[in-house]
Amino acid sequence: MGEAWIIDAVRTPRGKGKKDVGSLAETHPQELMATTLRALTGRNPIDSKDVDDVIVGCVSQAGEQGACIARNSVLLAQWPQEVTGVTLNRFCGSGLQGVNFAVMGVMSGQQDLAVGGGVESMSRQPMGSDGGGLDGHNADLLELYPMVPQGISADLIATLEGFTREQLDTFAASSQDKAAAAQEAGRFGKSLVPVKDQEGNVVLERDEYPRAGTTVETLGGLKPAFEELGAYAPHDSETFDEMTLRVYPHAGKIDHVHHAGNSSGIVDGAGAVLVASPEYARAHGLKPRARVISVATVGAEPVIMLTAPTPASRKAMTKAGMSPADIDLWEINEAFAVVPLKTMRDLEIDPEIVNVNGGAIALGHPIGATGAMLLGTVLDELEARDKETGLVTLCIGGGMGIATIIERL
């Protein structure tokens, strides 16, 4: 099996994912993705015609994000018509899966140069706008697995694991503090590329979602986001909480502890990673920044849904002959505060090396793009700290997890 080298990683800023509020709400999602593609060719001595494929994660593949946004973004970026694109949906793991498929193509020897990444314009195509939900509206599947909204799954994990509202809010406030410090120090600058309008004017050049100065006390005044939803009966029979407790009766009662301030933010954005074979890189004078050591996905029980980052990380480490002690920096997506807290507890990870520049609670989670963004974030920080290994992992709807381990070169 060959190696896959990461040549570069870029991302747009994250814009608030609300119409009339977010700076990227007037930018077509194809343009967000095309921005990252143009940046890759602008920053690296490659001919875009050499790119074998562009693999793009996108969750809400409807409307402006339908019709294969990967191919349309390639065309909008004015790359050669010969360059192909394909769009995939692995829910919140889509962006990292796009990168991992690019990695697999290169490692297999079938591709020499590929781009993996993701995009999501949550202001223009809100979650659920594809109409499928988590279960595709199939009563037979629901009878097997009564899948509930992810926030209720997060509250279930907190209930079963004994995480308190104060612990979640403390983690969330820390994410805000770290993101604010990273922005102030310019630590996102290496990967960040501005989004411009058709006249060349900068629309957004820095993440606009973080709320500097957030404290545990201010978070304490927020109402639980999923308590009323848990009491809702979607099929005029069981409520979502009752559906959950049918599978997890030992929980007794769902303790609703997540809210807008300790859950990931709704934002717009795109990210892309350029992957090459060593042979192509050497022949074209490309300097690698890292190599991919291993990738993994794992399925888990789909009602609790968000617990698979632990087994996915373990699987990736096992394949690489590594343990948590061998990882210098972790990016564990902050879909909800309980997810990184549980993963850190499960794997006995030092919190000081997890999400060191904050995470999706502070920066936002453009669901189809986040995984690709996090890979660039951990690579930048490994270089800044002169460290070697990083692991990126995300929980995924339907009970899945994904993980990727990289090593600096």
Short mmCIF file of C-alpha atoms in Angstrom, two decimals:
data_model
loop_
_atom_site.label_atom_id
_atom_site.label_comp_id
_atom_site.label_asym_id
_atom_site.label_seq_id
_atom_site.Cartn_x
_atom_site.Cartn_y
_atom_site.Cartn_z
CA MET A 1 0.00 0.00 0.00
CA GLY A 2 1.34 3.42 -0.93
CA GLU A 3 1.42 6.57 1.17
CA ALA A 4 -0.83 9.61 0.95
CA TRP A 5 0.75 12.96 1.66
CA ILE A 6 -1.16 16.06 2.72
CA ILE A 7 0.19 18.96 0.70
CA ASP A 8 -2.11 21.69 1.95
CA ALA A 9 -5.36 22.36 3.82
CA VAL A 10 -7.53 25.46 3.49
CA ARG A 11 -10.88 26.64 4.75
CA THR A 12 -13.21 29.59 4.58
CA PRO A 13 -14.14 31.48 7.72
CA ARG A 14 -17.29 30.25 9.42
CA GLY A 15 -20.17 32.66 8.99
CA LYS A 16 -23.25 32.72 11.21
CA GLY A 17 -25.77 30.37 9.64
CA LYS A 18 -28.79 32.65 9.67
CA LYS A 19 -30.31 34.67 6.87
CA ASP A 20 -30.02 38.44 7.28
CA VAL A 21 -27.45 37.86 10.05
CA GLY A 22 -24.56 35.77 8.75
CA SER A 23 -21.99 37.40 6.48
CA LEU A 24 -21.94 34.38 4.17
CA ALA A 25 -25.72 34.08 3.84
CA GLU A 26 -25.64 35.84 0.46
CA THR A 27 -22.84 33.60 -0.84
CA HIS A 28 -23.88 30.57 -2.87
CA PRO A 29 -22.56 27.32 -1.35
CA GLN A 30 -20.91 26.43 -4.66
CA GLU A 31 -18.91 29.63 -4.30
CA LEU A 32 -17.82 28.67 -0.78
CA MET A 33 -16.42 25.37 -2.05
CA ALA A 34 -14.95 26.96 -5.17
CA THR A 35 -13.14 29.46 -2.96
CA THR A 36 -11.21 26.65 -1.30
CA LEU A 37 -10.40 25.01 -4.65
CA ARG A 38 -9.02 28.25 -6.06
CA ALA A 39 -6.96 28.70 -2.91
CA LEU A 40 -5.34 25.28 -3.30
CA THR A 41 -4.12 26.07 -6.82
CA GLY A 42 -3.20 29.61 -5.83
CA ARG A 43 -1.02 28.45 -2.93
CA ASN A 44 0.57 25.38 -4.50
CA PRO A 45 2.50 24.78 -7.74
CA ILE A 46 0.01 22.32 -9.20
CA ASP A 47 -1.88 22.22 -12.45
CA SER A 48 -5.53 21.69 -11.60
CA LYS A 49 -5.93 19.42 -14.64
CA ASP A 50 -3.83 16.85 -12.75
CA VAL A 51 -6.46 16.49 -10.01
CA ASP A 52 -7.97 13.02 -10.42
CA ASP A 53 -11.10 13.75 -8.39
CA VAL A 54 -12.68 16.21 -5.96
CA ILE A 55 -14.64 14.48 -3.19
CA VAL A 56 -16.95 16.81 -1.27
CA GLY A 57 -19.02 16.12 1.82
CA CYS A 58 -22.38 17.88 2.05
CA VAL A 59 -25.27 16.88 4.29
CA SER A 60 -28.29 18.84 3.05
CA GLN A 61 -28.08 17.92 -0.62
CA ALA A 62 -31.12 19.87 -1.76
CA GLY A 63 -31.77 23.09 -3.61
CA GLU A 64 -28.56 25.02 -4.08
CA GLN A 65 -26.55 22.18 -2.54
CA GLY A 66 -28.11 19.57 -4.80
CA ALA A 67 -27.13 18.48 -8.32
CA CYS A 68 -23.64 17.31 -7.23
CA ILE A 69 -22.20 20.40 -5.61
CA ALA A 70 -18.70 18.92 -5.96
CA ARG A 71 -18.80 18.94 -9.77
CA ASN A 72 -20.52 22.32 -9.90
CA SER A 73 -17.91 23.82 -7.58
CA VAL A 74 -15.13 22.49 -9.80
CA LEU A 75 -16.73 24.21 -12.78
CA LEU A 76 -17.36 27.43 -10.85
CA ALA A 77 -13.73 27.49 -9.76
CA GLN A 78 -12.89 27.42 -13.49
CA TRP A 79 -10.88 24.27 -13.19
CA PRO A 80 -10.58 22.22 -16.40
CA GLN A 81 -13.72 20.41 -17.51
CA GLU A 82 -11.83 17.12 -17.29
CA VAL A 83 -11.66 17.33 -13.48
CA THR A 84 -14.47 15.32 -11.89
CA GLY A 85 -16.34 15.80 -8.64
CA VAL A 86 -18.47 13.61 -6.41
CA THR A 87 -20.62 14.51 -3.41
CA LEU A 88 -21.18 12.31 -0.36
CA ASN A 89 -23.22 12.35 2.83
CA ARG A 90 -21.99 10.78 6.05
CA PHE A 91 -23.82 13.37 8.14
CA CYS A 92 -21.41 15.26 10.42
CA GLY A 93 -18.47 13.12 9.29
CA SER A 94 -18.91 14.07 5.63
CA GLY A 95 -16.02 16.51 5.34
CA LEU A 96 -13.52 14.15 6.91
CA GLN A 97 -14.89 11.26 4.85
CA GLY A 98 -14.28 13.31 1.71
CA VAL A 99 -10.64 13.65 2.74
CA ASN A 100 -10.39 9.99 3.70
CA PHE A 101 -11.74 8.86 0.32
CA ALA A 102 -9.15 11.08 -1.38
CA VAL A 103 -6.51 9.47 0.83
CA MET A 104 -7.73 5.98 -0.06
CA GLY A 105 -7.61 6.76 -3.78
CA VAL A 106 -4.01 7.91 -3.53
CA MET A 107 -2.88 5.11 -1.20
CA SER A 108 -4.39 2.51 -3.53
CA GLY A 109 -2.32 3.79 -6.41
CA GLN A 110 -5.36 4.60 -8.54
CA GLN A 111 -4.97 8.35 -8.08
CA ASP A 112 -1.95 10.65 -7.88
CA LEU A 113 -3.56 13.92 -6.86
CA ALA A 114 -6.95 14.36 -5.21
CA VAL A 115 -8.91 16.88 -3.18
CA GLY A 116 -11.16 15.96 -0.28
CA GLY A 117 -13.30 18.35 1.68
CA GLY A 118 -16.78 19.57 2.44
CA VAL A 119 -19.23 22.43 2.37
CA GLU A 120 -22.42 23.48 4.11
CA SER A 121 -24.45 26.66 3.84
CA MET A 122 -26.76 26.25 6.80
CA SER A 123 -28.26 29.70 6.27
CA ARG A 124 -29.41 28.84 2.75
CA GLN A 125 -30.07 25.09 3.15
CA PRO A 126 -31.01 24.46 6.79
CA MET A 127 -30.67 21.06 8.42
CA GLY A 128 -33.46 18.80 7.25
CA SER A 129 -34.06 20.64 3.99
CA ASP A 130 -33.33 17.45 2.07
CA GLY A 131 -36.49 16.04 3.66
CA GLY A 132 -35.03 12.72 4.77
CA GLY A 133 -34.31 13.26 8.45
CA LEU A 134 -32.18 10.58 10.11
CA ASP A 135 -34.37 7.64 9.17
CA GLY A 136 -35.80 8.39 5.74
CA HIS A 137 -39.33 8.31 7.21
CA ASN A 138 -39.44 4.52 7.24
CA ALA A 139 -41.79 3.11 9.89
CA ASP A 140 -40.15 -0.31 9.70
CA LEU A 141 -36.74 1.17 10.50
CA LEU A 142 -38.21 3.24 13.33
CA GLU A 143 -39.67 0.11 14.84
CA LEU A 144 -36.19 -1.40 14.94
CA TYR A 145 -34.39 1.77 16.00
CA PRO A 146 -36.54 4.63 17.32
CA MET A 147 -34.01 7.31 16.36
CA VAL A 148 -34.53 10.63 18.06
CA PRO A 149 -33.12 14.15 17.51
CA GLN A 150 -29.41 14.32 18.28
CA GLY A 151 -29.83 16.75 21.15
CA ILE A 152 -31.90 14.19 23.01
CA SER A 153 -29.22 11.59 22.35
CA ALA A 154 -26.67 13.99 23.80
CA ASP A 155 -28.81 14.50 26.89
CA LEU A 156 -29.15 10.73 27.21
CA ILE A 157 -25.37 10.32 27.22
CA ALA A 158 -25.04 12.99 29.90
CA THR A 159 -27.72 11.25 31.95
CA LEU A 160 -26.11 7.83 31.72
CA GLU A 161 -22.56 9.11 32.22
CA GLY A 162 -23.43 11.48 35.05
CA PHE A 163 -22.18 14.66 33.39
CA THR A 164 -23.77 17.70 35.03
CA ARG A 165 -24.99 20.92 33.47
CA GLU A 166 -22.12 22.73 35.22
CA GLN A 167 -19.51 20.39 33.71
CA LEU A 168 -20.95 20.92 30.23
CA ASP A 169 -21.09 24.69 30.67
CA THR A 170 -17.55 24.78 32.03
CA PHE A 171 -16.32 22.94 28.94
CA ALA A 172 -18.32 25.28 26.68
CA ALA A 173 -16.92 28.42 28.31
CA SER A 174 -13.42 27.01 27.91
CA SER A 175 -14.04 26.43 24.21
CA GLN A 176 -15.02 30.08 23.83
CA ASP A 177 -11.93 31.24 25.75
CA LYS A 178 -9.58 29.12 23.64
CA ALA A 179 -11.16 30.22 20.36
CA ALA A 180 -10.95 33.87 21.36
CA ALA A 181 -7.29 33.49 22.29
CA ALA A 182 -6.56 31.67 19.02
CA GLN A 183 -8.23 34.40 16.99
CA GLU A 184 -6.35 37.11 18.86
CA ALA A 185 -3.03 35.33 18.26
CA GLY A 186 -3.79 34.65 14.59
CA ARG A 187 -3.48 30.91 14.98
CA PHE A 188 -6.14 30.20 12.33
CA GLY A 189 -4.39 32.32 9.73
CA LYS A 190 -2.41 29.62 7.95
CA SER A 191 -5.44 27.76 6.59
CA LEU A 192 -7.96 30.60 6.46
CA VAL A 193 -8.83 32.09 3.05
CA PRO A 194 -11.25 35.00 2.71
CA VAL A 195 -14.53 34.74 0.86
CA LYS A 196 -15.04 37.45 -1.78
CA ASP A 197 -17.98 38.61 -3.85
CA GLN A 198 -18.08 38.77 -7.66
CA GLU A 199 -16.46 42.21 -7.61
CA GLY A 200 -13.54 40.96 -5.54
CA ASN A 201 -14.65 42.62 -2.29
CA VAL A 202 -13.99 40.65 0.91
CA VAL A 203 -17.24 39.31 2.34
CA LEU A 204 -15.73 37.58 5.37
CA GLU A 205 -12.14 36.93 6.44
CA ARG A 206 -12.47 35.67 10.04
CA ASP A 207 -14.81 33.39 11.96
CA GLU A 208 -17.77 35.42 13.15
CA TYR A 209 -19.59 32.97 15.42
CA PRO A 210 -17.36 33.02 18.58
CA ARG A 211 -18.77 34.85 21.58
CA ALA A 212 -15.77 36.08 23.53
CA GLY A 213 -16.39 36.68 27.21
CA THR A 214 -18.83 33.80 27.61
CA THR A 215 -18.80 32.50 31.18
CA VAL A 216 -20.27 29.61 33.07
CA GLU A 217 -22.55 32.13 34.77
CA THR A 218 -23.93 33.53 31.51
CA LEU A 219 -24.43 30.02 30.15
CA GLY A 220 -26.26 29.09 33.33
CA GLY A 221 -29.13 31.38 32.36
CA LEU A 222 -29.88 29.53 29.12
CA LYS A 223 -32.91 27.26 28.90
CA PRO A 224 -32.35 23.57 28.02
CA ALA A 225 -32.87 23.29 24.27
CA PHE A 226 -34.32 19.81 24.03
CA GLU A 227 -36.68 19.50 27.00
CA GLU A 228 -39.79 20.53 25.08
CA LEU A 229 -38.71 18.48 22.09
CA GLY A 230 -38.32 15.46 24.34
CA ALA A 231 -41.97 15.86 25.39
CA TYR A 232 -43.16 16.01 21.78
CA ALA A 233 -44.89 12.93 20.32
CA PRO A 234 -44.01 12.85 16.60
CA HIS A 235 -46.40 10.03 15.77
CA ASP A 236 -49.18 10.90 18.23
CA SER A 237 -48.11 8.10 20.53
CA GLU A 238 -44.75 8.02 22.29
CA THR A 239 -42.80 11.19 22.97
CA PHE A 240 -39.17 11.39 21.93
CA ASP A 241 -38.13 10.90 25.57
CA GLU A 242 -40.37 7.84 25.84
CA MET A 243 -38.92 6.42 22.62
CA THR A 244 -35.45 6.88 24.06
CA LEU A 245 -36.32 5.30 27.38
CA ARG A 246 -37.87 2.32 25.62
CA VAL A 247 -34.32 1.45 24.53
CA TYR A 248 -32.59 2.78 27.67
CA PRO A 249 -35.06 2.14 30.52
CA HIS A 250 -32.24 2.13 33.08
CA ALA A 251 -31.79 5.88 32.46
CA GLY A 252 -35.03 6.41 34.39
CA LYS A 253 -35.56 9.97 33.16
CA ILE A 254 -33.69 12.08 30.59
CA ASP A 255 -31.83 14.94 32.24
CA HIS A 256 -31.97 17.72 29.64
CA VAL A 257 -28.72 19.63 30.10
CA HIS A 258 -27.71 20.79 26.63
CA HIS A 259 -28.62 24.19 25.23
CA ALA A 260 -27.50 26.63 22.55
CA GLY A 261 -24.42 27.63 24.53
CA ASN A 262 -22.94 24.16 25.08
CA SER A 263 -23.89 22.73 21.69
CA SER A 264 -22.32 23.38 18.29
CA GLY A 265 -23.15 26.55 16.43
CA ILE A 266 -25.04 26.70 13.12
CA VAL A 267 -22.72 28.26 10.53
CA ASP A 268 -21.75 28.37 6.85
CA GLY A 269 -18.36 27.35 5.46
CA ALA A 270 -16.18 25.06 3.36
CA GLY A 271 -12.84 23.29 3.68
CA ALA A 272 -10.52 21.38 1.33
CA VAL A 273 -7.41 19.23 1.67
CA LEU A 274 -4.94 18.54 -1.15
CA VAL A 275 -3.64 14.95 -1.12
CA ALA A 276 -0.83 13.60 -3.33
CA SER A 277 1.21 10.47 -3.79
CA PRO A 278 4.89 10.77 -2.85
CA GLU A 279 5.81 10.14 -6.49
CA TYR A 280 3.62 12.96 -7.77
CA ALA A 281 4.78 15.33 -5.05
CA ARG A 282 8.48 14.71 -5.76
CA ALA A 283 8.02 14.99 -9.52
CA HIS A 284 6.27 18.36 -9.19
CA GLY A 285 8.24 19.94 -6.37
CA LEU A 286 5.47 19.76 -3.80
CA LYS A 287 6.53 19.84 -0.16
CA PRO A 288 4.38 17.55 2.00
CA ARG A 289 3.13 18.80 5.35
CA ALA A 290 1.97 15.45 6.72
CA ARG A 291 1.15 11.88 5.86
CA VAL A 292 -2.00 10.02 6.76
CA ILE A 293 -1.27 7.11 9.07
CA SER A 294 -4.72 5.54 9.32
CA VAL A 295 -8.44 6.16 8.86
CA ALA A 296 -11.41 4.39 10.39
CA THR A 297 -15.17 4.39 10.75
CA VAL A 298 -17.23 2.50 13.33
CA GLY A 299 -20.95 2.06 13.86
CA ALA A 300 -22.62 2.23 17.29
CA GLU A 301 -26.13 1.94 18.72
CA PRO A 302 -28.20 4.47 16.72
CA VAL A 303 -30.53 5.76 19.43
CA ILE A 304 -27.76 6.99 21.70
CA MET A 305 -26.08 7.83 18.39
CA LEU A 306 -23.11 10.00 19.47
CA THR A 307 -20.78 7.59 21.29
CA ALA A 308 -18.74 6.26 18.36
CA PRO A 309 -15.75 8.67 18.42
CA THR A 310 -14.25 6.42 21.11
CA PRO A 311 -14.36 3.14 19.14
CA ALA A 312 -13.50 4.91 15.87
CA SER A 313 -10.41 6.45 17.47
CA ARG A 314 -9.45 3.11 19.00
CA LYS A 315 -9.81 1.40 15.63
CA ALA A 316 -7.63 3.99 13.88
CA MET A 317 -5.00 3.75 16.62
CA THR A 318 -5.01 -0.05 16.56
CA LYS A 319 -4.46 -0.06 12.80
CA ALA A 320 -1.51 2.28 13.32
CA GLY A 321 -0.09 0.36 16.30
CA MET A 322 -0.66 3.39 18.50
CA SER A 323 -2.28 4.25 21.83
CA PRO A 324 -3.78 7.52 23.11
CA ALA A 325 -0.39 8.34 24.66
CA ASP A 326 1.10 8.46 21.15
CA ILE A 327 -1.21 11.28 19.99
CA ASP A 328 0.15 14.79 20.51
CA LEU A 329 -3.01 16.74 19.66
CA TRP A 330 -6.69 15.77 19.38
CA GLU A 331 -9.59 17.39 17.59
CA ILE A 332 -12.83 15.91 18.93
CA ASN A 333 -15.75 17.65 17.30
CA GLU A 334 -17.87 19.56 19.77
CA ALA A 335 -21.25 18.63 18.35
CA PHE A 336 -22.43 18.75 21.96
CA ALA A 337 -20.24 19.28 25.02
CA VAL A 338 -20.85 15.75 26.25
CA VAL A 339 -19.20 14.20 23.16
CA PRO A 340 -15.60 15.34 23.80
CA LEU A 341 -16.10 14.95 27.56
CA LYS A 342 -17.11 11.31 27.16
CA THR A 343 -14.38 10.60 24.60
CA MET A 344 -11.72 12.10 26.87
CA ARG A 345 -12.99 10.04 29.79
CA ASP A 346 -13.18 6.83 27.75
CA LEU A 347 -9.68 7.14 26.32
CA GLU A 348 -8.07 8.85 29.33
CA ILE A 349 -6.92 11.83 27.28
CA ASP A 350 -5.35 14.91 28.85
CA PRO A 351 -7.83 17.78 28.24
CA GLU A 352 -4.86 20.10 27.68
CA ILE A 353 -4.20 18.52 24.26
CA VAL A 354 -7.83 18.43 23.08
CA ASN A 355 -9.33 21.19 20.90
CA VAL A 356 -6.58 23.55 21.97
CA ASN A 357 -7.98 26.40 19.86
CA GLY A 358 -11.60 25.83 20.82
CA GLY A 359 -14.13 23.86 18.84
CA ALA A 360 -17.56 23.87 17.27
CA ILE A 361 -19.25 25.22 20.40
CA ALA A 362 -17.35 28.46 19.88
CA LEU A 363 -16.56 28.39 16.16
CA GLY A 364 -19.59 26.62 14.75
CA HIS A 365 -20.19 23.35 12.93
CA PRO A 366 -20.87 23.63 9.17
CA ILE A 367 -21.88 19.99 9.22
CA GLY A 368 -20.65 18.86 5.79
CA ALA A 369 -17.37 20.77 6.08
CA THR A 370 -16.26 20.47 9.70
CA GLY A 371 -14.17 17.31 9.40
CA ALA A 372 -11.99 18.76 6.65
CA MET A 373 -11.64 21.99 8.62
CA LEU A 374 -10.55 20.14 11.76
CA LEU A 375 -7.85 18.27 9.85
CA GLY A 376 -6.38 21.59 8.75
CA THR A 377 -6.69 22.96 12.28
CA VAL A 378 -4.77 20.10 13.86
CA LEU A 379 -2.10 20.20 11.14
CA ASP A 380 -1.53 23.92 11.62
CA GLU A 381 -1.26 23.48 15.38
CA LEU A 382 1.13 20.53 15.11
CA GLU A 383 3.41 22.75 13.06
CA ALA A 384 3.04 25.69 15.43
CA ARG A 385 3.92 23.53 18.45
CA ASP A 386 6.53 21.39 16.66
CA LYS A 387 4.58 18.23 17.48
CA GLU A 388 4.21 15.11 15.36
CA THR A 389 0.87 13.31 15.53
CA GLY A 390 -2.76 14.43 15.50
CA LEU A 391 -6.09 12.61 15.59
CA VAL A 392 -9.38 14.03 14.32
CA THR A 393 -12.67 12.37 15.24
CA LEU A 394 -16.35 13.22 14.91
CA CYS A 395 -19.63 11.70 16.06
CA ILE A 396 -22.10 11.05 13.26
CA GLY A 397 -25.88 10.79 12.99
CA GLY A 398 -27.37 7.33 12.94
CA GLY A 399 -24.75 6.03 15.35
CA MET A 400 -21.37 6.30 13.59
CA GLY A 401 -17.93 7.67 14.28
CA ILE A 402 -14.98 8.57 12.06
CA ALA A 403 -11.30 9.12 12.84
CA THR A 404 -8.13 10.06 10.98
CA ILE A 405 -4.55 10.08 12.27
CA ILE A 406 -1.86 12.19 10.63
CA GLU A 407 1.88 12.56 11.17
CA ARG A 408 3.85 15.66 10.28
CA LEU A 409 6.53 15.39 7.61
#
